[in-house]
Tab-separated table of C-alpha atoms and ligand atoms in Angstrom:
chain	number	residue	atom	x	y	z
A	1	UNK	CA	1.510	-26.193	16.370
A	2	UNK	CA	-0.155	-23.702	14.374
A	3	UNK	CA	0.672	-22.672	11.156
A	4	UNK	CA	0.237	-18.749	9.891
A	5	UNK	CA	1.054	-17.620	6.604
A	6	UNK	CA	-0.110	-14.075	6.981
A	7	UNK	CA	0.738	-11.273	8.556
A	8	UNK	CA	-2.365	-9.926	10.172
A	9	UNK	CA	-2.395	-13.952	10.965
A	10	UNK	CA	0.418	-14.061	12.617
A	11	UNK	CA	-0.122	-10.360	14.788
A	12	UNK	CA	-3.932	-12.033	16.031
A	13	UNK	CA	-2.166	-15.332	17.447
A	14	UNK	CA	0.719	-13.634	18.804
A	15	UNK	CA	-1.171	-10.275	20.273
A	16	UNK	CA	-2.850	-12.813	23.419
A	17	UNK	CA	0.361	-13.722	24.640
A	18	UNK	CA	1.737	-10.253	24.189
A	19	UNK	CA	-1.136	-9.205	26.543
A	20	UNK	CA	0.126	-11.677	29.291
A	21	UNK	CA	3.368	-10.241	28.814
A	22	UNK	CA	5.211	-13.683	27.670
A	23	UNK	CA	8.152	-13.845	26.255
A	24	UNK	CA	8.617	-14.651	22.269
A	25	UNK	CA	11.419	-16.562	21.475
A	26	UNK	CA	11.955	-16.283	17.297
A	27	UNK	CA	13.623	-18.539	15.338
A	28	UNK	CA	14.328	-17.256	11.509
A	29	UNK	CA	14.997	-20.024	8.830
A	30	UNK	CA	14.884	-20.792	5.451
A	31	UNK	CA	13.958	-24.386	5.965
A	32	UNK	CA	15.650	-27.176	5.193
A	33	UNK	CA	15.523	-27.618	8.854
A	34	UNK	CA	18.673	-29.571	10.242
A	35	UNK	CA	19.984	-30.132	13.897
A	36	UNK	CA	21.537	-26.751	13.563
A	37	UNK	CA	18.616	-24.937	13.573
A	38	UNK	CA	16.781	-27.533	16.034
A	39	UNK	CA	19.504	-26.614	18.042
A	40	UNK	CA	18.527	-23.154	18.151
A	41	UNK	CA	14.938	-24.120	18.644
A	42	UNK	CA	15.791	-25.836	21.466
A	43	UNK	CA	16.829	-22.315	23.180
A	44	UNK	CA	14.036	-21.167	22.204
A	45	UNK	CA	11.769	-23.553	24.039
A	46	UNK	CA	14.025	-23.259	27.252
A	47	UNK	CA	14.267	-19.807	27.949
A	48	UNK	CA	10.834	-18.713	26.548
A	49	UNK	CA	6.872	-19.055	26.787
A	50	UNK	CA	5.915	-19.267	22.902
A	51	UNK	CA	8.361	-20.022	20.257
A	52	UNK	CA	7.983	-19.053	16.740
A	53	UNK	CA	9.592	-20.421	13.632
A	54	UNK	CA	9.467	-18.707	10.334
A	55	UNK	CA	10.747	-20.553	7.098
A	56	UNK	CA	10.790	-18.043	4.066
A	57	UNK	CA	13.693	-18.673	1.704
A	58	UNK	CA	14.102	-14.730	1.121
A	59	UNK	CA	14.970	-13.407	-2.550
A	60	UNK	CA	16.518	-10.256	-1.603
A	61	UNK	CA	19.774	-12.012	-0.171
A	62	UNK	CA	20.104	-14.289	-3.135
A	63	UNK	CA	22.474	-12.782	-6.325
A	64	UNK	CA	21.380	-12.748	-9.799
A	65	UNK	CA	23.905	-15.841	-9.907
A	66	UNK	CA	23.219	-17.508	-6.945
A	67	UNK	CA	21.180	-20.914	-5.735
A	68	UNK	CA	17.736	-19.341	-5.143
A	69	UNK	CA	15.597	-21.469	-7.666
A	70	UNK	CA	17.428	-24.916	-6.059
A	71	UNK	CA	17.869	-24.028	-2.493
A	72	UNK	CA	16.609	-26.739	-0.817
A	73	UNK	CA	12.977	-26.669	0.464
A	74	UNK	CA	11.559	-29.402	2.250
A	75	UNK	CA	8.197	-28.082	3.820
A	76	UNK	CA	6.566	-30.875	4.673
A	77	UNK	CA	9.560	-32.671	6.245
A	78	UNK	CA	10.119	-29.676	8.160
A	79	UNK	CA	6.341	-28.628	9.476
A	80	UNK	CA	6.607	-32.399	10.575
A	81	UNK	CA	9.878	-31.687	12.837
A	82	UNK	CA	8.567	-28.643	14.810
A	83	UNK	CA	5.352	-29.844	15.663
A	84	UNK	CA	7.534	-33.122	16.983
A	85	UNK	CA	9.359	-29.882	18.695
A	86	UNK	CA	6.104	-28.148	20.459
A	87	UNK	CA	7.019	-25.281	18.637
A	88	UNK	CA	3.726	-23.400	19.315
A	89	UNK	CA	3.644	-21.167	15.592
A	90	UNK	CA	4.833	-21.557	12.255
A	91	UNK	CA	5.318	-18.118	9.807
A	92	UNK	CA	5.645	-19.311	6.672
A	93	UNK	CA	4.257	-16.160	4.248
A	94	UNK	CA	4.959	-15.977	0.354
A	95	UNK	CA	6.957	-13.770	-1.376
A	96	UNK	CA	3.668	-11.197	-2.165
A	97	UNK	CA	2.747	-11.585	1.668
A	98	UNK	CA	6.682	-10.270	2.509
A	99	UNK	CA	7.512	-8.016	-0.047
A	100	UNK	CA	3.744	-6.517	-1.086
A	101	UNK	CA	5.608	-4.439	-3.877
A	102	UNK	CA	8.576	-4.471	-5.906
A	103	UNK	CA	11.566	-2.157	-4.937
A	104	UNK	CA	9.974	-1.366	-1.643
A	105	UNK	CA	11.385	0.013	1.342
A	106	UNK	CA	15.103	-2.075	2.311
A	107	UNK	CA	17.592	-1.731	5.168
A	108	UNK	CA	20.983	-1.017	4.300
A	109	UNK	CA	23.670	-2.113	6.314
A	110	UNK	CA	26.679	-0.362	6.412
A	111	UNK	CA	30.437	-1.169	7.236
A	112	UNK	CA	30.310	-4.062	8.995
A	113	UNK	CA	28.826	-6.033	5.669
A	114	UNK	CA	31.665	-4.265	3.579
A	115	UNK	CA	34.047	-6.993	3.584
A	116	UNK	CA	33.975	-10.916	3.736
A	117	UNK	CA	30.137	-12.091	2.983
A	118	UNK	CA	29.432	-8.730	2.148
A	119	UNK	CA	31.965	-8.063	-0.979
A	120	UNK	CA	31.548	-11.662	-2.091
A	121	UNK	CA	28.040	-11.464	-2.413
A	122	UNK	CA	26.793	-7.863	-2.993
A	123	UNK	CA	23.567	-6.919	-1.725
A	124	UNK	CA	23.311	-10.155	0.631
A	125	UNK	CA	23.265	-8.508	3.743
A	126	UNK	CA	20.907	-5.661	2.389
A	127	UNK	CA	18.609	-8.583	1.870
A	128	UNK	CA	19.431	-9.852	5.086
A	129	UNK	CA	18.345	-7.358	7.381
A	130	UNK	CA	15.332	-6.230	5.445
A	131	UNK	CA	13.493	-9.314	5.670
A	132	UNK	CA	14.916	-9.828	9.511
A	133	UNK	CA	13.862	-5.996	10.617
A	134	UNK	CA	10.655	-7.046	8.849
A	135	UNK	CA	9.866	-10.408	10.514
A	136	UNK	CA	11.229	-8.500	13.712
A	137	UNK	CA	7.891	-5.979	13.411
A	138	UNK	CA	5.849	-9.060	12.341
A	139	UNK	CA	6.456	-11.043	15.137
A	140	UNK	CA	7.966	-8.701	17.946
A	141	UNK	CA	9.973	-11.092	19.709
A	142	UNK	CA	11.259	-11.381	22.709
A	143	UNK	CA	14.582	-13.029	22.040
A	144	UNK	CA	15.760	-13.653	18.576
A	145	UNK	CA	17.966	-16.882	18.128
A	146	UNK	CA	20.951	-16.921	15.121
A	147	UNK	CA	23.810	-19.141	14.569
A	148	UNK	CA	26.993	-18.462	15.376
A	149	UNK	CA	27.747	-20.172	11.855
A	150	UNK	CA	27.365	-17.137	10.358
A	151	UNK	CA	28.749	-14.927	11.900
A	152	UNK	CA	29.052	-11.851	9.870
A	153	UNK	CA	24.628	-12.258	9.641
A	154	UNK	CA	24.730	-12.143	13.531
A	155	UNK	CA	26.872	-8.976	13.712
A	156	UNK	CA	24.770	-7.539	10.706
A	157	UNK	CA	21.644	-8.187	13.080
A	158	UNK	CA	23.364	-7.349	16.538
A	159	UNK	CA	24.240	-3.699	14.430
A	160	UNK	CA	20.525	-2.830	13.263
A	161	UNK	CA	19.571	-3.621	16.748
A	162	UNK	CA	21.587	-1.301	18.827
A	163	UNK	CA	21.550	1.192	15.945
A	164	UNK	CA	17.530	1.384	15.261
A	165	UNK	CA	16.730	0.994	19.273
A	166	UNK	CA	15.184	-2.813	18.587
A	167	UNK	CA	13.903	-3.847	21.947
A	168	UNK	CA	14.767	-7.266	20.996
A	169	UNK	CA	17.467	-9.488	22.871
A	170	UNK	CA	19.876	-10.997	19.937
A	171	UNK	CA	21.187	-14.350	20.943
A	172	UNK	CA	23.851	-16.310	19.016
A	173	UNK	CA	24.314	-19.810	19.424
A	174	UNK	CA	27.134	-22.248	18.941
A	175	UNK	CA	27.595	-24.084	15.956
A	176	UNK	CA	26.714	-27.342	15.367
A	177	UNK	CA	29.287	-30.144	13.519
A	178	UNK	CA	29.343	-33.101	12.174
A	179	UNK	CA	31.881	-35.496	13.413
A	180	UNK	CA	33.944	-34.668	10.698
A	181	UNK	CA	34.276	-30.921	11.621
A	182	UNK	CA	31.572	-29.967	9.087
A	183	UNK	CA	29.519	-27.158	10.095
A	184	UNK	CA	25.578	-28.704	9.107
A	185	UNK	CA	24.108	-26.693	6.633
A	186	UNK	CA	21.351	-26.646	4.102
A	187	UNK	CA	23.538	-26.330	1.127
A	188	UNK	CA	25.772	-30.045	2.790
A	189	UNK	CA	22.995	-31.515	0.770
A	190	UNK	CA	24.497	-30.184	-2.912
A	191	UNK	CA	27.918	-32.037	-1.973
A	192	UNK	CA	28.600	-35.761	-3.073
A	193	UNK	CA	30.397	-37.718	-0.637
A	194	UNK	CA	34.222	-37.018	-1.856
A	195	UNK	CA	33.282	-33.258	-1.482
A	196	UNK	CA	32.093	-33.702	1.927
A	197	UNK	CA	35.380	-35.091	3.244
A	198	UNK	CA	36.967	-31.955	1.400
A	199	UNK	CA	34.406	-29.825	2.948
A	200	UNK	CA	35.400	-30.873	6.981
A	201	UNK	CA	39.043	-29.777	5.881
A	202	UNK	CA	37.430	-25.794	6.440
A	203	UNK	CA	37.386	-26.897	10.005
A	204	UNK	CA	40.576	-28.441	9.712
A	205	UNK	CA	42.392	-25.319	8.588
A	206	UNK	CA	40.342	-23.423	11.331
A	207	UNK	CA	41.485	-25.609	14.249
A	208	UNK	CA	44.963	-24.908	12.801
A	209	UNK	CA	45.126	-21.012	12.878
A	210	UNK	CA	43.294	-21.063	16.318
A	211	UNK	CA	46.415	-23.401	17.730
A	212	UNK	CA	48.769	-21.670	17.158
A	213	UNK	CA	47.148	-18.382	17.872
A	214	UNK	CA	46.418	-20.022	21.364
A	215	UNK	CA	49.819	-21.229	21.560
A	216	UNK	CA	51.308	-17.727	21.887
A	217	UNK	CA	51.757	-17.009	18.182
A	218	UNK	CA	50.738	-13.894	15.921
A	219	UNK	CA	47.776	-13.539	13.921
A	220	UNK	CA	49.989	-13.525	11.029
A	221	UNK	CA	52.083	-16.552	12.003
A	222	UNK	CA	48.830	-18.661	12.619
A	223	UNK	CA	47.159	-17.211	9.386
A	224	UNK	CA	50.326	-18.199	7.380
A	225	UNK	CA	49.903	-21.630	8.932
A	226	UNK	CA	46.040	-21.816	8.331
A	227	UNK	CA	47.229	-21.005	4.158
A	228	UNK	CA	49.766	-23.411	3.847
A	229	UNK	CA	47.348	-26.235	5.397
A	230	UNK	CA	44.327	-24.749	2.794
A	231	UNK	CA	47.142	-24.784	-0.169
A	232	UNK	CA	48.482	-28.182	0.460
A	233	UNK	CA	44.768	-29.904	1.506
A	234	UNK	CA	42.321	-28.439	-0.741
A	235	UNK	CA	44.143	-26.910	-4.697
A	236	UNK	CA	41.617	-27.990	-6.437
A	237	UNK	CA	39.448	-25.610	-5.335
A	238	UNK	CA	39.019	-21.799	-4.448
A	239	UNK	CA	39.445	-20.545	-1.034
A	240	UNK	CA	37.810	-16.744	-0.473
A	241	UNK	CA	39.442	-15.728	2.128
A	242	UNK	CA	40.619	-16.752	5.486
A	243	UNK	CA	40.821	-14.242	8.221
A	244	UNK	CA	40.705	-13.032	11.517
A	245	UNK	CA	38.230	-10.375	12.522
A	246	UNK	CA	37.072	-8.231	15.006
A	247	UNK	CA	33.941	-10.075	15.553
A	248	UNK	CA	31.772	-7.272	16.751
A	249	UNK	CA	32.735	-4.930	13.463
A	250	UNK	CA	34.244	-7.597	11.340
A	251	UNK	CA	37.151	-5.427	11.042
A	252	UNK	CA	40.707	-7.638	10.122
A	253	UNK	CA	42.530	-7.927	13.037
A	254	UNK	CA	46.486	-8.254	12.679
A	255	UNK	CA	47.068	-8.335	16.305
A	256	UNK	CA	44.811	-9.304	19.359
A	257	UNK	CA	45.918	-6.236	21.198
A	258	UNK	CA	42.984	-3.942	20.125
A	259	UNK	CA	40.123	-5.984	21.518
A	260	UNK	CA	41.743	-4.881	25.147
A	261	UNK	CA	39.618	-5.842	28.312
A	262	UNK	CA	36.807	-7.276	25.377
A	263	UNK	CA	38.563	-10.855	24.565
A	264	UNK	CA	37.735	-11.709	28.272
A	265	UNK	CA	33.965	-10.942	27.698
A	266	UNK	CA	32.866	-13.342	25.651
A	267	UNK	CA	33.661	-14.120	22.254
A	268	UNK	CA	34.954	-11.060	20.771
A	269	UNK	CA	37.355	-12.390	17.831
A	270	UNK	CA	36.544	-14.984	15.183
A	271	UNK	CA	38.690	-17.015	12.589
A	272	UNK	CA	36.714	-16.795	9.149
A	273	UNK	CA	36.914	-18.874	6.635
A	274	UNK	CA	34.070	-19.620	2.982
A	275	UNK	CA	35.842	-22.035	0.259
A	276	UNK	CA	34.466	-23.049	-2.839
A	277	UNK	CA	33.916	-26.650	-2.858
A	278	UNK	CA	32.436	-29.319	-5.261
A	279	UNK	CA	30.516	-25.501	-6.852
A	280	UNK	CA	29.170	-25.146	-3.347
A	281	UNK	CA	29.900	-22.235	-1.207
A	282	UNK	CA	30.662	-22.996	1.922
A	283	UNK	CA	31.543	-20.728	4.919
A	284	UNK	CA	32.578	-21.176	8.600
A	285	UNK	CA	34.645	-19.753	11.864
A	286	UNK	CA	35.551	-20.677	14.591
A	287	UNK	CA	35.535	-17.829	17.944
A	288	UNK	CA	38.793	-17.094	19.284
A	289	UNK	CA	38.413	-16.880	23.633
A	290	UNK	CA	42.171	-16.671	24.693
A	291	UNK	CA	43.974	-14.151	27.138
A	292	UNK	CA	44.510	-10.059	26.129
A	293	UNK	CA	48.035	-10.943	26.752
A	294	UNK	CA	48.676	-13.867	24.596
A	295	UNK	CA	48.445	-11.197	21.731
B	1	AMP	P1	19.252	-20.596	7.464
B	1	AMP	O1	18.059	-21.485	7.371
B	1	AMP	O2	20.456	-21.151	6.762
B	1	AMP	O3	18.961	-19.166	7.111
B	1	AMP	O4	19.667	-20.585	8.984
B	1	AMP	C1	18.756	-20.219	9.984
B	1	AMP	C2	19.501	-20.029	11.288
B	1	AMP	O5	20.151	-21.260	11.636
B	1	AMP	C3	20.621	-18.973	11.157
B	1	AMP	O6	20.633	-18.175	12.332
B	1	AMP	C4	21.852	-19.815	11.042
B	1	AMP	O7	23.024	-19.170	11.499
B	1	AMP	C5	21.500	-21.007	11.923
B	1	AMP	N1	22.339	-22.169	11.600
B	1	AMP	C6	22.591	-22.691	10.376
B	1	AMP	N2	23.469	-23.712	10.451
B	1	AMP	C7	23.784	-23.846	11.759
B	1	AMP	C8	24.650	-24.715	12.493
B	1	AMP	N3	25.355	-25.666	11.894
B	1	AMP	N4	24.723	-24.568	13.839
B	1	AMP	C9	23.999	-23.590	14.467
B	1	AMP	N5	23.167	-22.745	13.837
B	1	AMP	C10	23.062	-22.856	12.507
């Protein structure tokens, strides 16, 4: 594995097997590297000629307020991992290398980041998509792997795609769990043990709306069902929302009915759900696949 931590680095490794015409499979992370994102890595490897992983843990999608100084970062541990992996390159640039000058140039998204991630934490998504469109021109991959884990981020991407003309293939991946229900994530590591049985109770509530939605109810019986379950299991602390959305334009969805002929092509409605637990944030879904006509 090769490591690059420039840009011009990074565009002389990568131009050679543009040349032969083989496909890039990109893998953006901020480190902290768990089976979640090996899982994606994994894709990677399978469907494409040269893999790249970038770790960057990018300032513009951290709040004033928020865990940017602590986030975890665990280079060597990770470097270690992908070249166990074959990955073939390693991007890891510094802030200067990534944002040359302060208040440059930034993408903004528009409606889909309005509600959910977006309105909790303004200017996230913003940050978001400006450091993926530029890592996109950086490394002009092939196929671009996300979790499905956050799912808002993938619809953000899937958005500046189709509307700036990215010839880049966007593919989202499932999420991967603990035992427990608990979506891995980089941020597990700030909870103590008590929180992380609290924490596998998100998955809990979202296994909860999705039966009954797939048990012929409404969205607003199941969602009723999914609050009393959050209200009785976790008072102590502060659920954000819990929703179901349009997972395309992350649109609230009271009814199944508008998705039409698209709930048959794939996953085109999620169950939402971010908590506050232990003073970690923690968010999750869960895709909702049943019949038009269950609705
Ligand atoms: P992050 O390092 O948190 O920015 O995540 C990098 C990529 O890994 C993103 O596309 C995430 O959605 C994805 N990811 C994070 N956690 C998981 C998980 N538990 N399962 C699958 N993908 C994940």
């Amino acid at each position: 594995m090769r490591t690059l931590t420039t840009v011009a680095e990074c565009r002389t490794a990568l131009l050679p097997h543009r040349l032969q015409e083989k496909i890039i499979g990109f893998v953006p992370t901020m480190g902290a590297l768990h089976e979640g994102h090996f899982s994606l890595i994994r894709q990677s490897k399978l469907h494409c000629d040269v893999t790249v992983v970038s770790i960057f843990v990018n300032p513009t999608q951290f709040g004033p307020s928020e865990d940017f100084d602590k986030y975890p970062r665990t280079f060597d541990d990770d470097a270690l991992a992908l070249s166990d992996m074959d990955v073939e390159f390693l991007f890891a640039p510094d802030r200067e290398e990534m944002y040359p000058r302060v208040g440059g140039i930034s993408v903004n998204v528009g409606d889909v980041a309005a509600r959910y991630e977006g309105a909790v934490r303004p200017g996230h998504f913003n940050g978001v998509a400006t450091v993926v469109a530029s890592l996109f021109n950086i490394i002009q991959p092939s196929i671009a792997f996300f979790g499905q884990k956050d799912a808002q981020q993938v619809a953000v991407i899937r958005r500046m795609v189709e509307d700036l003309h990215w010839p880049v293939e966007i593919q989202a991946m499932p999420t991967i769990r603990e035992e427990s229900g608990l979506a891995l994530s980089s941020r597990n590591r700030y909870l103590d043990e008590g929180s992380r049985i609290d924490a596998a109770m998100l998955y809990r509530v979202l296994e909860n709306v999705a039966n009954v939605l797939e048990n012929h109810g409404s969205v607003g019986q199941a969602l009723e069902h999914g609050f009393e379950l959050a209200r009785r299991e976790i008072p102590a602390h502060s659920l954000d929302y819990l929703d179901v959305v349009d997972s395309e334009t992350f649109q609230s969805l009271t009814s199944l009915e508008p998705l039409g002929e698209r709930i048959n092509e794939g996953i085109s409605a999620a169950i939402i759900i971010a908590a506050r637990i232990g003073g970690t944030r923690l968010i999750d879904n869960r895709p909702v696949t049943i019949k038009a006509e269950r609705s």
